[in-house]
Amino acid sequence: ENIGDAAVIAYVKELIEIGGIVVGVMRMMDNDSIIVYDLSTNRTMKKLNECTERVDICVLRSVLNIALDIASHGREGKSYGTAFIIGDSSEVLRRSHPLVLNPFEGHPKERCNIINPESWETVKSFAQLDGVFIITGKGMIRAAGRYLDIDAKDMEVQQGLGGRHTSAAAITRDTETIAVTVSSSGGTIRIFMDGHELL
């Protein structure tokens, strides 16, 4: 299980690809073990691969890298949550409205590309705003601080999850998108597709 989790992190960090074998050396008490792990059996990596039908894998990896950093470190010691809606950005923009002025409006494209690691600190700063990020399937950040205008009353999400998760799930039901959410309490990262929690 630990090797499987480590493999997912290594995949998100672009250290390995889906498929192949990982060999792990583990020490537990007085025993050393060599574990051979077939990545094709990893459920999480299979689910991440499903997302590539809608979004570029580099975009998903970049968003997950940012989400992992927000989940584990927060900002200046303070935890916070956020959501990224990736895919059919024109339709999502049509079904949302701004809570604040769009901080990405009018900037050069290279500074608004989520794949560019130089933009990640900016994204993490703006992730503290209420609302969601809207990103194209190819990685262009179209907006931040958007409120989703979506009917989510029939959505079935895990009890205790709030409006961010419910509206993120609902937008994936009604558009060709993937949603990545980070919980402000506990830092759990969830991925939604077709109105359901994928991971």
mmCIF file of C-alpha atoms in Angstrom:
data_model
loop_
_atom_site.group_PDB
_atom_site.id
_atom_site.type_symbol
_atom_site.label_atom_id
_atom_site.label_comp_id
_atom_site.label_asym_id
_atom_site.label_seq_id
_atom_site.Cartn_x
_atom_site.Cartn_y
_atom_site.Cartn_z
ATOM 1 C CA GLU A 1 0.000 0.000 0.000
ATOM 2 C CA ASN A 2 2.815 2.431 0.884
ATOM 3 C CA ILE A 3 4.642 1.648 -2.367
ATOM 4 C CA GLY A 4 1.387 2.196 -4.284
ATOM 5 C CA ASP A 5 0.886 5.606 -2.640
ATOM 6 C CA ALA A 6 4.526 6.543 -3.266
ATOM 7 C CA ALA A 7 4.120 5.510 -6.911
ATOM 8 C CA VAL A 8 1.156 7.869 -7.326
ATOM 9 C CA ILE A 9 3.143 10.772 -5.846
ATOM 10 C CA ALA A 10 6.097 9.907 -8.115
ATOM 11 C CA TYR A 11 3.707 9.844 -11.091
ATOM 12 C CA VAL A 12 2.252 13.257 -10.191
ATOM 13 C CA LYS A 13 5.804 14.607 -9.785
ATOM 14 C CA GLU A 14 6.615 13.218 -13.267
ATOM 15 C CA LEU A 15 9.259 10.816 -11.956
ATOM 16 C CA ILE A 16 7.554 7.708 -13.432
ATOM 17 C CA GLU A 17 4.913 6.941 -16.035
ATOM 18 C CA ILE A 18 1.858 4.654 -15.920
ATOM 19 C CA GLY A 19 2.831 1.073 -16.568
ATOM 20 C CA GLY A 20 5.994 -0.775 -15.733
ATOM 21 C CA ILE A 21 7.358 -2.151 -12.497
ATOM 22 C CA VAL A 22 8.556 -0.405 -9.347
ATOM 23 C CA VAL A 23 10.979 -2.175 -7.027
ATOM 24 C CA GLY A 24 10.938 -1.063 -3.411
ATOM 25 C CA VAL A 25 13.225 -1.929 -0.517
ATOM 26 C CA MET A 26 11.566 -1.752 2.882
ATOM 27 C CA ARG A 27 12.785 -2.333 6.412
ATOM 28 C CA MET A 28 10.226 -3.338 9.023
ATOM 29 C CA MET A 29 11.638 -4.064 12.464
ATOM 30 C CA ASP A 30 14.399 -6.653 11.871
ATOM 31 C CA ASN A 31 13.291 -7.672 8.374
ATOM 32 C CA ASP A 32 14.362 -6.272 5.044
ATOM 33 C CA SER A 33 12.066 -6.851 2.082
ATOM 34 C CA ILE A 34 12.218 -6.288 -1.626
ATOM 35 C CA ILE A 35 8.781 -5.562 -3.047
ATOM 36 C CA VAL A 36 8.030 -5.732 -6.755
ATOM 37 C CA TYR A 37 5.008 -3.585 -7.612
ATOM 38 C CA ASP A 38 3.196 -3.640 -10.952
ATOM 39 C CA LEU A 39 2.030 -0.069 -11.658
ATOM 40 C CA SER A 40 -0.708 -1.316 -13.989
ATOM 41 C CA THR A 41 -2.540 -2.636 -10.905
ATOM 42 C CA ASN A 42 -2.590 0.763 -9.176
ATOM 43 C CA ARG A 43 -6.253 1.846 -8.956
ATOM 44 C CA THR A 44 -5.426 5.532 -8.451
ATOM 45 C CA MET A 45 -3.178 5.686 -11.499
ATOM 46 C CA LYS A 46 -5.877 3.978 -13.590
ATOM 47 C CA LYS A 47 -8.413 6.595 -12.466
ATOM 48 C CA LEU A 48 -6.001 9.450 -13.227
ATOM 49 C CA ASN A 49 -5.544 7.983 -16.690
ATOM 50 C CA GLU A 50 -9.345 8.132 -17.198
ATOM 51 C CA CYS A 51 -9.137 11.910 -16.770
ATOM 52 C CA THR A 52 -6.896 12.205 -19.834
ATOM 53 C CA GLU A 53 -9.981 11.720 -22.011
ATOM 54 C CA ARG A 54 -10.858 15.331 -21.115
ATOM 55 C CA VAL A 55 -7.660 17.058 -20.043
ATOM 56 C CA ASP A 56 -3.997 16.888 -20.945
ATOM 57 C CA ILE A 57 -2.066 14.744 -18.445
ATOM 58 C CA CYS A 58 0.528 17.522 -17.967
ATOM 59 C CA VAL A 59 -2.272 19.873 -16.909
ATOM 60 C CA LEU A 60 -3.681 17.350 -14.441
ATOM 61 C CA ARG A 61 -0.223 16.671 -12.996
ATOM 62 C CA SER A 62 0.423 20.400 -12.577
ATOM 63 C CA VAL A 63 -2.894 20.982 -10.814
ATOM 64 C CA LEU A 64 -2.272 17.972 -8.551
ATOM 65 C CA ASN A 65 1.226 19.239 -7.704
ATOM 66 C CA ILE A 66 -0.260 22.578 -6.650
ATOM 67 C CA ALA A 67 -3.077 20.834 -4.769
ATOM 68 C CA LEU A 68 -0.607 18.600 -2.907
ATOM 69 C CA ASP A 69 1.411 21.638 -1.874
ATOM 70 C CA ILE A 70 -1.693 23.530 -0.705
ATOM 71 C CA ALA A 71 -2.940 20.451 1.169
ATOM 72 C CA SER A 72 0.343 19.799 2.953
ATOM 73 C CA HIS A 73 1.640 23.329 3.588
ATOM 74 C CA GLY A 74 -1.204 25.812 3.177
ATOM 75 C CA ARG A 75 0.024 29.385 2.969
ATOM 76 C CA GLU A 76 2.172 30.903 5.699
ATOM 77 C CA GLY A 77 1.125 28.127 8.061
ATOM 78 C CA LYS A 78 -2.600 28.605 7.466
ATOM 79 C CA SER A 79 -4.637 25.861 5.777
ATOM 80 C CA TYR A 80 -7.189 26.734 3.114
ATOM 81 C CA GLY A 81 -9.223 25.024 0.436
ATOM 82 C CA THR A 82 -9.727 25.652 -3.237
ATOM 83 C CA ALA A 83 -11.058 24.097 -6.443
ATOM 84 C CA PHE A 84 -9.842 23.819 -10.026
ATOM 85 C CA ILE A 85 -12.283 23.200 -12.885
ATOM 86 C CA ILE A 86 -10.374 21.895 -15.912
ATOM 87 C CA GLY A 87 -11.725 21.313 -19.397
ATOM 88 C CA ASP A 88 -14.533 23.075 -21.271
ATOM 89 C CA SER A 89 -13.626 26.511 -19.906
ATOM 90 C CA SER A 90 -15.952 28.497 -22.186
ATOM 91 C CA GLU A 91 -18.983 26.596 -20.913
ATOM 92 C CA VAL A 92 -17.841 26.884 -17.286
ATOM 93 C CA LEU A 93 -17.309 30.632 -17.675
ATOM 94 C CA ARG A 94 -20.847 30.861 -19.080
ATOM 95 C CA ARG A 95 -22.158 29.001 -16.007
ATOM 96 C CA SER A 96 -20.315 31.118 -13.439
ATOM 97 C CA HIS A 97 -19.754 34.701 -12.389
ATOM 98 C CA PRO A 98 -16.797 36.549 -10.853
ATOM 99 C CA LEU A 99 -16.522 37.179 -7.144
ATOM 100 C CA VAL A 100 -13.473 39.420 -7.683
ATOM 101 C CA LEU A 101 -11.709 40.972 -10.649
ATOM 102 C CA ASN A 102 -10.030 38.243 -12.685
ATOM 103 C CA PRO A 103 -6.362 38.270 -11.581
ATOM 104 C CA PHE A 104 -5.272 36.499 -14.793
ATOM 105 C CA GLU A 105 -6.964 38.896 -17.228
ATOM 106 C CA GLY A 106 -4.580 40.668 -19.600
ATOM 107 C CA HIS A 107 -1.407 38.820 -18.607
ATOM 108 C CA PRO A 108 0.921 37.114 -21.118
ATOM 109 C CA LYS A 109 -0.108 33.541 -21.940
ATOM 110 C CA GLU A 110 3.068 31.988 -20.550
ATOM 111 C CA ARG A 111 2.286 33.517 -17.137
ATOM 112 C CA CYS A 112 -1.235 32.071 -17.250
ATOM 113 C CA ASN A 113 -0.234 28.523 -18.125
ATOM 114 C CA ILE A 114 -0.652 26.069 -15.239
ATOM 115 C CA ILE A 115 1.956 23.766 -16.774
ATOM 116 C CA ASN A 116 4.611 26.450 -16.229
ATOM 117 C CA PRO A 117 6.029 25.888 -12.692
ATOM 118 C CA GLU A 118 6.884 29.599 -12.533
ATOM 119 C CA SER A 119 3.136 30.330 -12.299
ATOM 120 C CA TRP A 120 2.520 27.969 -9.376
ATOM 121 C CA GLU A 121 3.310 30.435 -6.572
ATOM 122 C CA THR A 122 0.888 32.918 -8.124
ATOM 123 C CA VAL A 123 -1.785 30.230 -8.349
ATOM 124 C CA LYS A 124 -1.236 29.237 -4.705
ATOM 125 C CA SER A 125 -1.599 32.883 -3.659
ATOM 126 C CA PHE A 126 -4.856 33.351 -5.583
ATOM 127 C CA ALA A 127 -6.145 29.989 -4.335
ATOM 128 C CA GLN A 128 -6.828 31.733 -1.036
ATOM 129 C CA LEU A 129 -9.611 33.697 -2.753
ATOM 130 C CA ASP A 130 -13.119 32.371 -2.473
ATOM 131 C CA GLY A 131 -14.307 30.749 -5.685
ATOM 132 C CA VAL A 132 -12.754 28.402 -8.239
ATOM 133 C CA PHE A 133 -10.067 28.442 -10.913
ATOM 134 C CA ILE A 134 -11.211 27.842 -14.475
ATOM 135 C CA ILE A 135 -8.551 26.197 -16.646
ATOM 136 C CA THR A 136 -8.652 24.952 -20.234
ATOM 137 C CA GLY A 137 -7.885 21.308 -20.993
ATOM 138 C CA LYS A 138 -4.532 22.507 -22.380
ATOM 139 C CA GLY A 139 -3.615 24.417 -19.210
ATOM 140 C CA MET A 140 -4.471 28.083 -19.766
ATOM 141 C CA ILE A 141 -5.855 29.681 -16.590
ATOM 142 C CA ARG A 142 -8.859 31.670 -17.778
ATOM 143 C CA ALA A 143 -10.024 32.942 -14.379
ATOM 144 C CA ALA A 144 -9.811 32.644 -10.621
ATOM 145 C CA GLY A 145 -12.280 33.650 -7.919
ATOM 146 C CA ARG A 146 -15.334 32.468 -9.884
ATOM 147 C CA TYR A 147 -18.622 31.371 -8.337
ATOM 148 C CA LEU A 148 -20.322 28.462 -10.092
ATOM 149 C CA ASP A 149 -23.965 29.090 -11.012
ATOM 150 C CA ILE A 150 -25.051 25.474 -11.008
ATOM 151 C CA ASP A 151 -27.992 23.556 -9.577
ATOM 152 C CA ALA A 152 -26.379 21.121 -7.159
ATOM 153 C CA LYS A 153 -29.337 20.174 -4.973
ATOM 154 C CA ASP A 154 -29.553 16.599 -6.340
ATOM 155 C CA MET A 155 -25.809 15.946 -6.076
ATOM 156 C CA GLU A 156 -24.759 13.031 -3.926
ATOM 157 C CA VAL A 157 -21.443 13.897 -2.304
ATOM 158 C CA GLN A 158 -19.981 12.590 0.910
ATOM 159 C CA GLN A 159 -21.737 13.984 3.979
ATOM 160 C CA GLY A 160 -19.885 16.852 5.572
ATOM 161 C CA LEU A 161 -18.507 18.244 2.328
ATOM 162 C CA GLY A 162 -19.547 21.801 1.630
ATOM 163 C CA GLY A 163 -20.537 23.967 -1.293
ATOM 164 C CA ARG A 164 -17.122 23.879 -2.968
ATOM 165 C CA HIS A 165 -17.264 20.109 -3.396
ATOM 166 C CA THR A 166 -20.950 19.964 -4.285
ATOM 167 C CA SER A 167 -20.747 22.646 -6.966
ATOM 168 C CA ALA A 168 -17.492 21.174 -8.335
ATOM 169 C CA ALA A 169 -19.180 17.784 -8.673
ATOM 170 C CA ALA A 170 -22.243 19.378 -10.286
ATOM 171 C CA ILE A 171 -20.260 21.289 -12.923
ATOM 172 C CA THR A 172 -18.568 18.044 -13.996
ATOM 173 C CA ARG A 173 -22.012 16.472 -14.368
ATOM 174 C CA ASP A 174 -23.165 19.204 -16.742
ATOM 175 C CA THR A 175 -19.939 19.959 -18.667
ATOM 176 C CA GLU A 176 -16.964 18.104 -20.140
ATOM 177 C CA THR A 177 -14.699 18.923 -17.213
ATOM 178 C CA ILE A 178 -12.675 17.484 -14.367
ATOM 179 C CA ALA A 179 -12.745 19.137 -10.939
ATOM 180 C CA VAL A 180 -9.940 18.966 -8.375
ATOM 181 C CA THR A 181 -10.810 20.168 -4.878
ATOM 182 C CA VAL A 182 -8.702 20.691 -1.773
ATOM 183 C CA SER A 183 -10.535 20.623 1.570
ATOM 184 C CA SER A 184 -9.730 23.442 3.956
ATOM 185 C CA SER A 185 -10.144 21.035 6.862
ATOM 186 C CA GLY A 186 -7.712 18.167 6.569
ATOM 187 C CA GLY A 187 -6.359 18.973 3.114
ATOM 188 C CA THR A 188 -8.028 16.035 1.378
ATOM 189 C CA ILE A 189 -7.743 16.224 -2.408
ATOM 190 C CA ARG A 190 -10.682 14.927 -4.446
ATOM 191 C CA ILE A 191 -11.160 14.567 -8.195
ATOM 192 C CA PHE A 192 -14.671 14.687 -9.680
ATOM 193 C CA MET A 193 -15.800 13.633 -13.152
ATOM 194 C CA ASP A 194 -19.304 13.146 -14.566
ATOM 195 C CA GLY A 195 -20.828 14.338 -11.280
ATOM 196 C CA HIS A 196 -19.116 11.659 -9.178
ATOM 197 C CA GLU A 197 -16.075 11.524 -6.966
ATOM 198 C CA LEU A 198 -13.498 9.697 -9.076
ATOM 199 C CA LEU A 199 -10.702 9.751 -6.464
#
